[in-house]
XYZ file of C-alpha atoms in Angstrom:
585
model
C 23.828 -5.388 33.709
C 21.030 -2.862 34.147
C 22.620 -0.641 31.520
C 22.655 -3.533 29.069
C 18.966 -4.179 29.622
C 18.253 -0.462 29.312
C 20.122 -0.368 26.003
C 18.245 -3.412 24.759
C 14.937 -1.852 25.754
C 15.825 1.372 23.915
C 16.654 -0.508 20.727
C 13.416 -2.456 20.910
C 11.437 0.739 21.559
C 12.914 2.338 18.450
C 12.194 -0.736 16.354
C 8.652 -0.916 17.698
C 8.116 2.745 16.842
C 9.288 2.138 13.298
C 7.052 -0.917 13.061
C 3.897 0.807 14.265
C 4.583 3.956 12.256
C 3.862 2.026 9.074
C 0.166 2.008 9.918
C -0.091 5.753 10.588
C -2.329 7.679 8.215
C -1.578 11.334 7.600
C -4.451 13.731 6.985
C -4.325 15.587 3.692
C -5.061 19.185 2.721
C -7.652 19.171 -0.067
C -6.627 21.592 -2.815
C -8.362 20.196 -5.903
C -11.770 21.901 -5.951
C -13.687 24.751 -7.550
C -15.294 27.628 -5.646
C -17.992 29.834 -7.143
C -18.348 32.538 -4.466
C -21.189 35.048 -4.119
C -21.227 38.219 -2.004
C -24.164 40.186 -0.568
C -24.021 43.643 1.026
C -26.102 44.403 4.127
C -27.939 41.063 3.985
C -30.452 41.981 6.694
C -31.535 45.142 4.878
C -30.827 45.709 1.194
C -29.147 42.335 0.515
C -27.537 43.631 -2.670
C -25.476 41.072 -4.584
C -22.002 42.366 -5.351
C -20.688 41.271 -8.746
C -18.117 42.403 -11.276
C -20.572 45.024 -12.575
C -21.690 46.662 -9.312
C -19.022 49.328 -8.956
C -21.743 51.901 -8.201
C -22.833 50.132 -4.999
C -21.495 51.968 -1.948
C -20.136 49.617 0.689
C -19.681 51.305 4.051
C -17.240 50.160 6.675
C -18.836 48.463 9.634
C -21.769 47.103 7.616
C -22.059 43.329 7.393
C -21.637 41.376 4.165
C -22.560 37.745 3.568
C -20.026 35.592 1.743
C -21.239 32.310 0.254
C -18.724 29.696 -0.902
C -20.083 27.084 -3.328
C -17.473 24.350 -3.557
C -17.403 21.267 -5.771
C -14.929 18.383 -5.747
C -14.058 16.111 -8.691
C -15.004 12.455 -8.248
C -11.305 11.659 -8.609
C -10.600 13.433 -5.297
C -10.839 11.167 -2.265
C -11.716 12.938 0.995
C -10.986 10.892 4.096
C -11.722 11.503 7.741
C -9.385 14.158 9.128
C -8.636 15.764 5.776
C -8.947 19.561 5.696
C -9.790 22.380 3.322
C -8.824 25.995 4.062
C -10.404 29.116 2.582
C -8.467 32.368 3.077
C -10.255 35.698 2.695
C -8.702 38.392 0.507
C -7.024 41.295 2.287
C -9.979 43.616 1.681
C -12.300 41.513 3.873
C -12.281 40.470 7.513
C -14.183 37.933 9.580
C -16.521 39.382 12.183
C -15.480 36.887 14.819
C -13.893 33.514 15.375
C -16.435 30.738 15.482
C -17.080 27.096 14.749
C -20.016 25.612 12.889
C -20.947 22.234 11.363
C -21.271 21.306 7.697
C -24.255 18.962 7.414
C -26.311 17.100 4.827
C -30.057 17.468 4.390
C -30.674 14.535 6.726
C -28.399 15.955 9.433
C -25.276 13.875 8.808
C -22.114 15.802 9.648
C -19.721 16.120 6.717
C -17.252 18.368 8.516
C -16.678 21.106 11.067
C -15.679 24.610 9.961
C -13.450 26.742 12.152
C -13.403 30.464 11.345
C -10.324 32.249 12.667
C -10.625 36.030 12.609
C -6.939 36.611 13.273
C -5.764 34.705 10.182
C -8.882 35.422 8.091
C -9.283 31.724 7.365
C -12.076 29.176 7.449
C -10.808 25.614 7.817
C -13.111 22.646 7.297
C -12.089 19.347 8.877
C -13.945 16.469 7.251
C -15.556 13.387 8.733
C -15.641 10.082 6.829
C -18.934 10.965 5.101
C -17.434 11.877 1.720
C -15.311 8.708 1.747
C -18.482 6.627 2.090
C -20.627 8.667 -0.306
C -17.969 9.863 -2.749
C -19.689 10.932 -5.965
C -20.793 14.427 -7.020
C -19.403 15.938 -3.812
C -20.567 19.493 -3.074
C -20.223 21.803 -0.090
C -21.544 25.286 0.564
C -21.036 27.539 3.548
C -21.939 31.142 4.229
C -20.400 33.437 6.774
C -20.770 37.052 7.857
C -17.816 39.291 7.030
C -16.834 42.967 7.059
C -14.648 45.173 4.953
C -11.206 45.549 6.481
C -10.741 49.243 7.292
C -6.978 48.975 7.066
C -6.968 47.461 3.576
C -9.600 49.557 1.814
C -9.440 53.134 0.622
C -12.351 55.312 -0.317
C -13.353 54.866 -3.911
C -13.923 52.122 -6.454
C -12.526 48.767 -5.395
C -12.141 45.457 -7.221
C -11.565 42.190 -5.363
C -10.918 38.772 -6.894
C -11.919 35.754 -4.869
C -13.376 32.299 -5.387
C -13.105 32.411 -9.144
C -15.119 35.633 -9.446
C -14.570 39.393 -9.254
C -16.391 41.789 -6.914
C -16.601 45.518 -7.688
C -17.937 48.199 -5.315
C -17.309 51.726 -4.078
C -15.847 51.757 -0.583
C -16.622 54.409 2.026
C -14.965 54.487 5.418
C -17.727 55.463 7.840
C -16.552 56.429 11.322
C -20.042 56.867 12.712
C -21.486 60.069 14.067
C -21.077 60.575 17.797
C -24.380 62.453 18.039
C -24.882 65.313 20.433
C -25.292 63.605 23.791
C -25.197 59.812 23.458
C -24.090 57.180 20.983
C -23.851 53.446 21.632
C -23.146 50.384 19.536
C -21.851 46.859 19.946
C -20.169 44.079 17.991
C -19.076 40.509 18.480
C -15.539 40.013 19.670
C -13.219 38.735 16.956
C -11.553 36.368 19.363
C -14.744 34.870 20.825
C -18.199 34.715 19.257
C -19.706 34.359 22.730
C -18.664 37.884 23.730
C -20.123 41.213 22.606
C -18.146 44.428 23.007
C -20.094 47.624 23.722
C -18.946 51.211 23.113
C -20.536 54.452 24.406
C -19.794 58.130 23.624
C -21.467 60.691 25.926
C -21.716 64.495 25.676
C -19.978 64.831 22.313
C -21.354 68.377 22.155
C -19.448 69.112 25.448
C -22.356 70.707 27.311
C -22.624 71.427 31.042
C -24.527 68.578 32.734
C -25.524 68.888 36.398
C -25.764 65.866 38.770
C -25.215 63.384 35.958
C -26.056 59.704 36.611
C -25.265 57.022 34.007
C -26.964 53.603 33.953
C -26.570 50.593 31.672
C -28.835 47.562 31.750
C -27.664 44.463 29.884
C -29.945 42.414 27.702
C -31.478 39.168 28.974
C -28.923 36.637 30.125
C -25.877 38.805 29.499
C -23.278 39.258 32.206
C -20.250 41.534 32.436
C -16.873 40.157 31.466
C -14.833 40.813 34.622
C -12.354 43.658 34.253
C -13.744 44.852 30.934
C -15.458 48.038 32.172
C -13.581 51.270 31.497
C -15.027 54.803 31.881
C -12.936 57.897 31.056
C -13.387 61.631 30.314
C -11.509 64.009 28.046
C -10.406 67.587 28.211
C -12.809 70.019 26.565
C -12.080 70.507 22.883
C -12.607 73.671 20.849
C -15.064 71.884 18.569
C -17.651 69.165 18.931
C -16.489 65.532 18.993
C -17.336 64.213 15.542
C -17.081 60.470 16.075
C -15.673 57.700 18.184
C -12.593 57.715 16.008
C -12.083 61.423 16.664
C -12.454 60.936 20.412
C -9.966 58.056 20.514
C -7.265 60.267 19.060
C -7.359 62.243 22.316
C -5.794 61.378 25.654
C -8.133 60.824 28.629
C -7.657 63.098 31.625
C -9.557 60.981 34.153
C -10.692 57.389 34.707
C -13.870 57.171 36.768
C -14.488 53.404 36.439
C -14.299 52.939 40.203
C -17.484 54.990 40.650
C -19.566 52.163 39.116
C -22.126 50.374 41.262
C -23.025 46.917 39.919
C -26.255 44.930 39.710
C -26.057 41.134 40.222
C -28.165 38.127 39.304
C -28.770 35.104 41.546
C -25.596 33.445 40.290
C -23.406 36.431 41.086
C -23.088 37.636 37.519
C -23.084 41.377 36.868
C -26.134 42.348 34.805
C -25.695 46.142 34.745
C -24.136 49.116 36.433
C -24.816 52.676 37.581
C -22.282 55.496 37.743
C -23.302 58.509 39.905
C -20.867 60.862 38.224
C -22.004 64.283 39.487
C -21.404 67.495 37.588
C -19.958 67.190 34.107
C -18.150 70.370 33.197
C -18.232 70.154 29.408
C -16.347 66.876 29.178
C -16.875 64.224 26.525
C -16.972 60.720 27.991
C -16.134 57.271 26.667
C -17.348 54.009 28.222
C -16.463 50.512 27.010
C -17.221 47.044 28.367
C -17.936 43.489 27.224
C -20.681 41.020 28.070
C -20.939 37.265 27.869
C -23.821 35.939 25.813
C -26.051 33.278 27.342
C -25.177 29.720 26.436
C -26.807 28.370 23.287
C -27.571 31.824 21.889
C -28.310 31.027 18.237
C -26.368 32.496 15.351
C -28.214 35.415 13.802
C -29.947 36.338 17.057
C -30.293 40.006 17.987
C -29.017 40.997 21.423
C -29.379 44.391 23.055
C -28.202 46.682 25.833
C -29.816 49.936 26.972
C -27.946 52.949 28.277
C -29.651 55.887 29.964
C -28.508 58.996 31.788
C -30.212 61.636 33.859
C -29.320 65.106 35.172
C -30.918 67.944 37.067
C -30.791 70.178 34.010
C -31.826 67.553 31.417
C -34.670 65.155 30.969
C -33.685 61.488 31.171
C -32.283 60.246 27.881
C -31.613 56.673 26.687
C -30.332 54.727 23.725
C -30.717 51.035 22.913
C -27.970 49.295 20.990
C -28.762 46.175 18.966
C -26.276 43.627 17.698
C -27.141 40.927 15.231
C -24.851 37.997 15.854
C -22.760 36.660 13.052
C -24.341 33.862 11.068
C -22.360 30.972 9.740
C -23.689 27.720 8.412
C -22.771 25.034 5.963
C -24.440 22.333 3.932
C -23.105 19.487 1.828
C -24.331 16.819 -0.515
C -22.926 13.852 -2.374
C -24.108 10.706 -4.048
C -23.218 7.057 -4.306
C -24.305 5.150 -7.366
C -25.494 1.695 -6.426
C -23.872 -1.232 -8.202
C -26.190 -4.149 -8.865
C -24.918 -7.544 -9.997
C -27.265 -9.855 -11.891
C -26.669 -13.580 -11.530
C -27.859 -16.976 -12.754
C -26.963 -20.647 -12.283
C -25.918 -23.412 -14.672
C -26.611 -27.140 -14.362
C -25.308 -29.786 -16.764
C -26.657 -33.330 -16.764
C -24.600 -36.157 -18.239
C -21.080 -34.854 -17.628
C -19.070 -32.621 -15.370
C -19.421 -28.886 -15.966
C -16.231 -27.002 -16.776
C -15.322 -23.351 -16.372
C -16.374 -21.148 -19.295
C -18.202 -23.977 -21.050
C -21.430 -22.085 -21.747
C -22.182 -18.482 -22.690
C -24.919 -16.266 -21.265
C -26.254 -12.926 -22.455
C -27.939 -10.037 -20.666
C -30.428 -7.907 -22.587
C -32.398 -4.811 -21.822
C -36.046 -5.826 -21.775
C -36.631 -3.131 -24.380
C -34.141 -4.616 -26.852
C -33.832 -8.400 -27.087
C -31.630 -8.349 -30.176
C -28.397 -6.806 -28.900
C -26.966 -8.015 -25.583
C -25.600 -5.391 -23.203
C -23.364 -7.917 -21.445
C -21.975 -11.392 -22.159
C -20.393 -13.780 -19.681
C -19.671 -17.485 -19.150
C -20.273 -19.899 -16.305
C -17.799 -20.735 -13.578
C -16.861 -24.343 -12.835
C -19.264 -24.369 -9.884
C -22.154 -23.383 -12.149
C -22.421 -19.763 -11.059
C -23.097 -17.156 -13.732
C -22.172 -13.571 -12.799
C -22.548 -10.505 -14.967
C -20.500 -7.331 -14.473
C -21.820 -4.810 -11.947
C -24.245 -2.220 -13.289
C -23.965 1.280 -11.799
C -27.086 3.421 -11.373
C -27.004 7.187 -10.927
C -30.737 7.788 -11.333
C -33.597 6.358 -9.321
C -36.101 4.297 -11.279
C -37.061 0.795 -12.429
C -34.879 -1.140 -14.868
C -35.785 -4.480 -16.509
C -33.502 -7.077 -18.044
C -33.696 -10.511 -19.700
C -31.110 -13.277 -19.208
C -30.613 -15.907 -21.923
C -28.184 -18.725 -22.655
C -26.483 -18.558 -26.027
C -26.801 -21.736 -28.106
C -23.334 -22.356 -29.558
C -24.316 -25.765 -31.039
C -21.722 -27.741 -29.104
C -21.705 -31.486 -29.895
C -23.909 -33.743 -27.792
C -25.463 -30.780 -25.883
C -29.161 -30.076 -25.542
C -29.556 -26.405 -24.605
C -32.007 -24.746 -22.219
C -33.887 -22.068 -24.144
C -35.461 -20.470 -21.059
C -35.503 -16.699 -20.635
C -35.544 -15.075 -17.208
C -36.622 -11.534 -16.445
C -34.870 -9.441 -13.768
C -36.265 -6.173 -12.387
C -33.968 -3.692 -10.630
C -35.605 -0.980 -8.512
C -33.299 1.931 -7.644
C -34.250 4.442 -4.933
C -32.468 7.600 -3.806
C -31.858 7.622 -0.053
C -30.111 10.867 0.848
C -27.927 10.760 -2.231
C -27.187 7.046 -2.030
C -28.736 5.048 -4.850
C -30.060 1.797 -3.374
C -30.842 -1.035 -5.777
C -33.062 -4.075 -5.199
C -33.203 -7.020 -7.630
C -36.204 -9.279 -8.231
C -36.391 -12.215 -10.679
C -39.601 -13.554 -12.193
C -38.227 -17.045 -11.411
C -34.981 -18.481 -10.153
C -32.643 -18.128 -13.180
C -31.344 -21.696 -13.520
C -30.345 -23.014 -16.949
C -30.172 -26.819 -17.280
C -28.427 -28.435 -20.233
C -28.020 -32.139 -21.038
C -25.112 -34.050 -22.465
C -25.706 -37.369 -24.308
C -23.229 -39.694 -26.036
C -23.947 -40.611 -29.688
C -22.839 -44.011 -31.190
C -23.187 -44.990 -34.910
C -22.578 -48.618 -36.145
C -22.694 -50.034 -39.699
C -22.139 -53.775 -40.308
C -21.844 -56.045 -43.360
C -20.761 -59.704 -43.452
C -20.018 -62.449 -46.028
C -19.576 -66.100 -45.140
C -17.409 -68.529 -47.130
C -15.812 -71.841 -46.453
C -12.077 -71.289 -46.413
C -9.595 -74.089 -46.979
C -6.627 -72.496 -45.294
C -6.562 -70.015 -42.426
C -3.627 -67.950 -41.329
C -3.981 -65.801 -38.311
C -1.676 -63.190 -36.970
C -2.157 -60.679 -34.247
C -0.014 -57.657 -33.888
C -0.301 -55.450 -30.796
C 1.367 -52.069 -30.506
C 1.129 -49.797 -27.494
C 2.492 -46.270 -27.138
C 2.079 -43.869 -24.261
C 2.813 -40.227 -23.572
C 2.049 -37.864 -20.712
C -0.341 -35.809 -22.764
C -2.286 -38.289 -24.960
C -4.769 -41.059 -24.308
C -6.645 -42.759 -27.155
C -7.674 -46.311 -28.028
C -8.075 -47.443 -31.626
C -8.929 -50.930 -32.842
C -8.731 -51.919 -36.451
C -9.831 -55.307 -37.689
C -9.488 -56.512 -41.263
C -10.988 -59.765 -42.471
C -10.085 -61.100 -45.949
C -11.755 -64.132 -47.449
C -10.340 -66.116 -50.378
C -11.599 -69.322 -51.898
C -8.404 -71.037 -50.836
C -6.997 -68.723 -48.110
C -8.469 -66.781 -45.200
C -6.302 -64.270 -43.405
C -7.369 -62.504 -40.234
C -5.323 -59.704 -38.785
C -6.033 -57.669 -35.693
C -4.008 -54.666 -34.789
C -4.344 -52.682 -31.555
C -2.734 -49.295 -30.942
C -2.991 -47.492 -27.635
C -1.852 -43.967 -26.824
C -2.729 -41.462 -24.050
C -4.859 -38.331 -24.662
C -5.969 -36.002 -21.824
C -9.200 -34.849 -23.359
C -10.421 -37.459 -25.876
C -11.358 -41.120 -25.784
C -12.400 -42.564 -29.159
C -13.069 -46.155 -30.201
C -13.116 -46.890 -33.920
C -14.044 -50.204 -35.482
C -13.404 -51.104 -39.074
C -14.337 -54.335 -40.858
C -13.282 -55.190 -44.354
C -14.169 -58.188 -46.452
C -13.530 -58.929 -50.050
C -17.132 -58.247 -50.802
C -17.664 -55.005 -48.750
C -15.790 -52.504 -46.475
C -17.572 -50.843 -43.537
C -16.317 -47.849 -41.447
C -17.697 -45.597 -38.675
C -17.557 -41.756 -38.977
C -15.236 -40.465 -36.208
C -17.404 -37.413 -35.818
C -20.236 -39.566 -34.572
C -18.208 -41.744 -32.244
C -18.840 -41.928 -28.537
C -16.883 -40.033 -25.916
C -16.290 -41.588 -22.520
C -16.924 -39.467 -19.440
C -15.822 -42.061 -16.929
C -13.627 -40.100 -14.518
C -11.829 -43.269 -13.409
C -10.685 -44.122 -16.920
C -7.093 -43.219 -17.764
C -8.405 -41.972 -21.083
C -11.152 -39.832 -19.548
C -11.630 -36.265 -20.743
C -11.862 -35.186 -17.105
C -8.286 -36.100 -16.288
C -7.035 -32.673 -17.306
C -9.774 -30.925 -15.351
C -8.852 -32.920 -12.274
C -5.218 -32.170 -12.870
C -6.082 -28.452 -13.003
C -8.061 -28.640 -9.789
C -5.338 -30.480 -7.922
C -2.519 -28.284 -9.187
C -0.711 -26.378 -6.471
C -1.031 -22.623 -6.138
C 1.529 -20.139 -4.904
C 0.793 -18.778 -1.426
C -0.540 -15.254 -1.147
C 2.138 -12.730 -0.310
C 1.975 -9.029 0.501
C 2.659 -6.228 2.848
C 0.531 -7.756 5.615
C 2.655 -10.923 5.682
C 5.774 -8.805 5.514
C 4.699 -6.727 8.487
C 3.854 -9.870 10.454
C 7.234 -11.444 9.718
C 8.965 -8.187 10.613
C 7.188 -8.115 13.968
C 7.994 -11.771 14.569
C 11.622 -11.114 13.711
C 11.761 -8.286 16.235
C 10.344 -10.546 18.964
C 12.869 -13.305 18.154
C 15.687 -10.752 18.136
C 14.617 -9.494 21.555
C 14.486 -12.995 23.046
C 17.884 -13.864 21.559
C 19.463 -10.694 22.897
C 17.998 -11.296 26.350
C 19.353 -14.857 26.380
C 22.773 -13.625 25.255
C 22.998 -11.038 28.001
C 21.935 -13.551 30.666
C 24.552 -16.074 29.470
C 27.221 -13.409 29.409
C 26.334 -12.417 32.929
């Protein structure tokens, strides 16, 4: 029995998973955009822009470049929360370090978060819902510090295509001079922007140094990454060590890391070290280590470390290494054009108002001859013009009029109402406010018109014959009442005949009277006859309107109802299965 229940539960779990999966929303990769990139060499010094015509500019390895990506999205592209955009650097360039930084608007709203990954040379932006709420004229720009990739550049003229543009420059691989006695530099770790790696070359000239002591003091707030310190020496070479690269081609003959004595701060972090080495018999040395940066160190900050060494046969010497931290930042902007809807109201005295009965026109206040919009009233009297979209802040004025179509029995309202729309720009969103000079209400009147003409002649008849004929016909779509009366007078005979015909009409009720005598015939013009508006009359013009209002409508259907019924069906299926298993047991 337990196995049966377990099987039932498994089936229901699968069905429930399928049911809930319908509502899952998958993030999209945004690929429809344009990118106009710009590149600057040594931005903190020369800041030379690299273009397609700058082949003469020498770009040295190890010198920072600033890459700016100016991205625009078509209005047709919808960017939802969780959607991503990925920029991949060309092979010739490399990211300085992996880092994360926000993309924000001028007012500080976050549009997305950019993640720079040095290993894959990519910058991936994950968007918030900002662009989905403010979706027009979407733009994004971010700049990031990069380097030339030593492994993918060769000395000489180089051309790189990226971001819709071409960059031309002359590449030079610069290993860096080791100096005579000390050289030190640092750089941010590719894998972690919060770590700086430091490198030291000592005694590249391979001199004899007596009683050598080496000290390194870290910059403010920096602490040693545990296990990162390494100090080695190399066998004496026949020529001077040219550079770090030259030294690293050699094999160390001794590791003297364990001679280091550390300095500590109050929290137990290592803030420096001293190595009492002793006599250096013409050996070049290499020291490397890494330090943590203090929390909240800003991008673009300059951090430093100072190395010094002393000996009995040399004066104390020192070198300070400075590292400017990678900068990365992003901005974005977009707009939302405000839609303003102008409205009015319609009243009709004397009869019931029907949908679309009257026409209204919207004019620019600067041109009252040509309407910019035309609409009709709804059955409830509301008058609604189409939404007007504004992309520019300012003040816009309009005039609302009713069009006189000369309908029978209608007295029109000739009022004109002025509407003023004030549009302001609030961080890219156009906000519109509407003000009317008076409440725009148009009141028309309906009045019945009756015309009667009469003429009579009196004689003294000798003989009178009277006959009355009544005929009635009815249909589902017609209601009308017509009475015709003919009177004929003769010196010897008077004949009176009355005929009544009745038929149903849904929209017209007309009464016509005709009198005819031998001396004169009188009739009433049907165009001037009265129209009944009595809603209780079977011949009333409002019968059709009431029929329309009371007509049944199909129920709304859609995916939501379908999902609900599916869920309900699953529940019923579960209950039925449970009942079946219990009965079977």
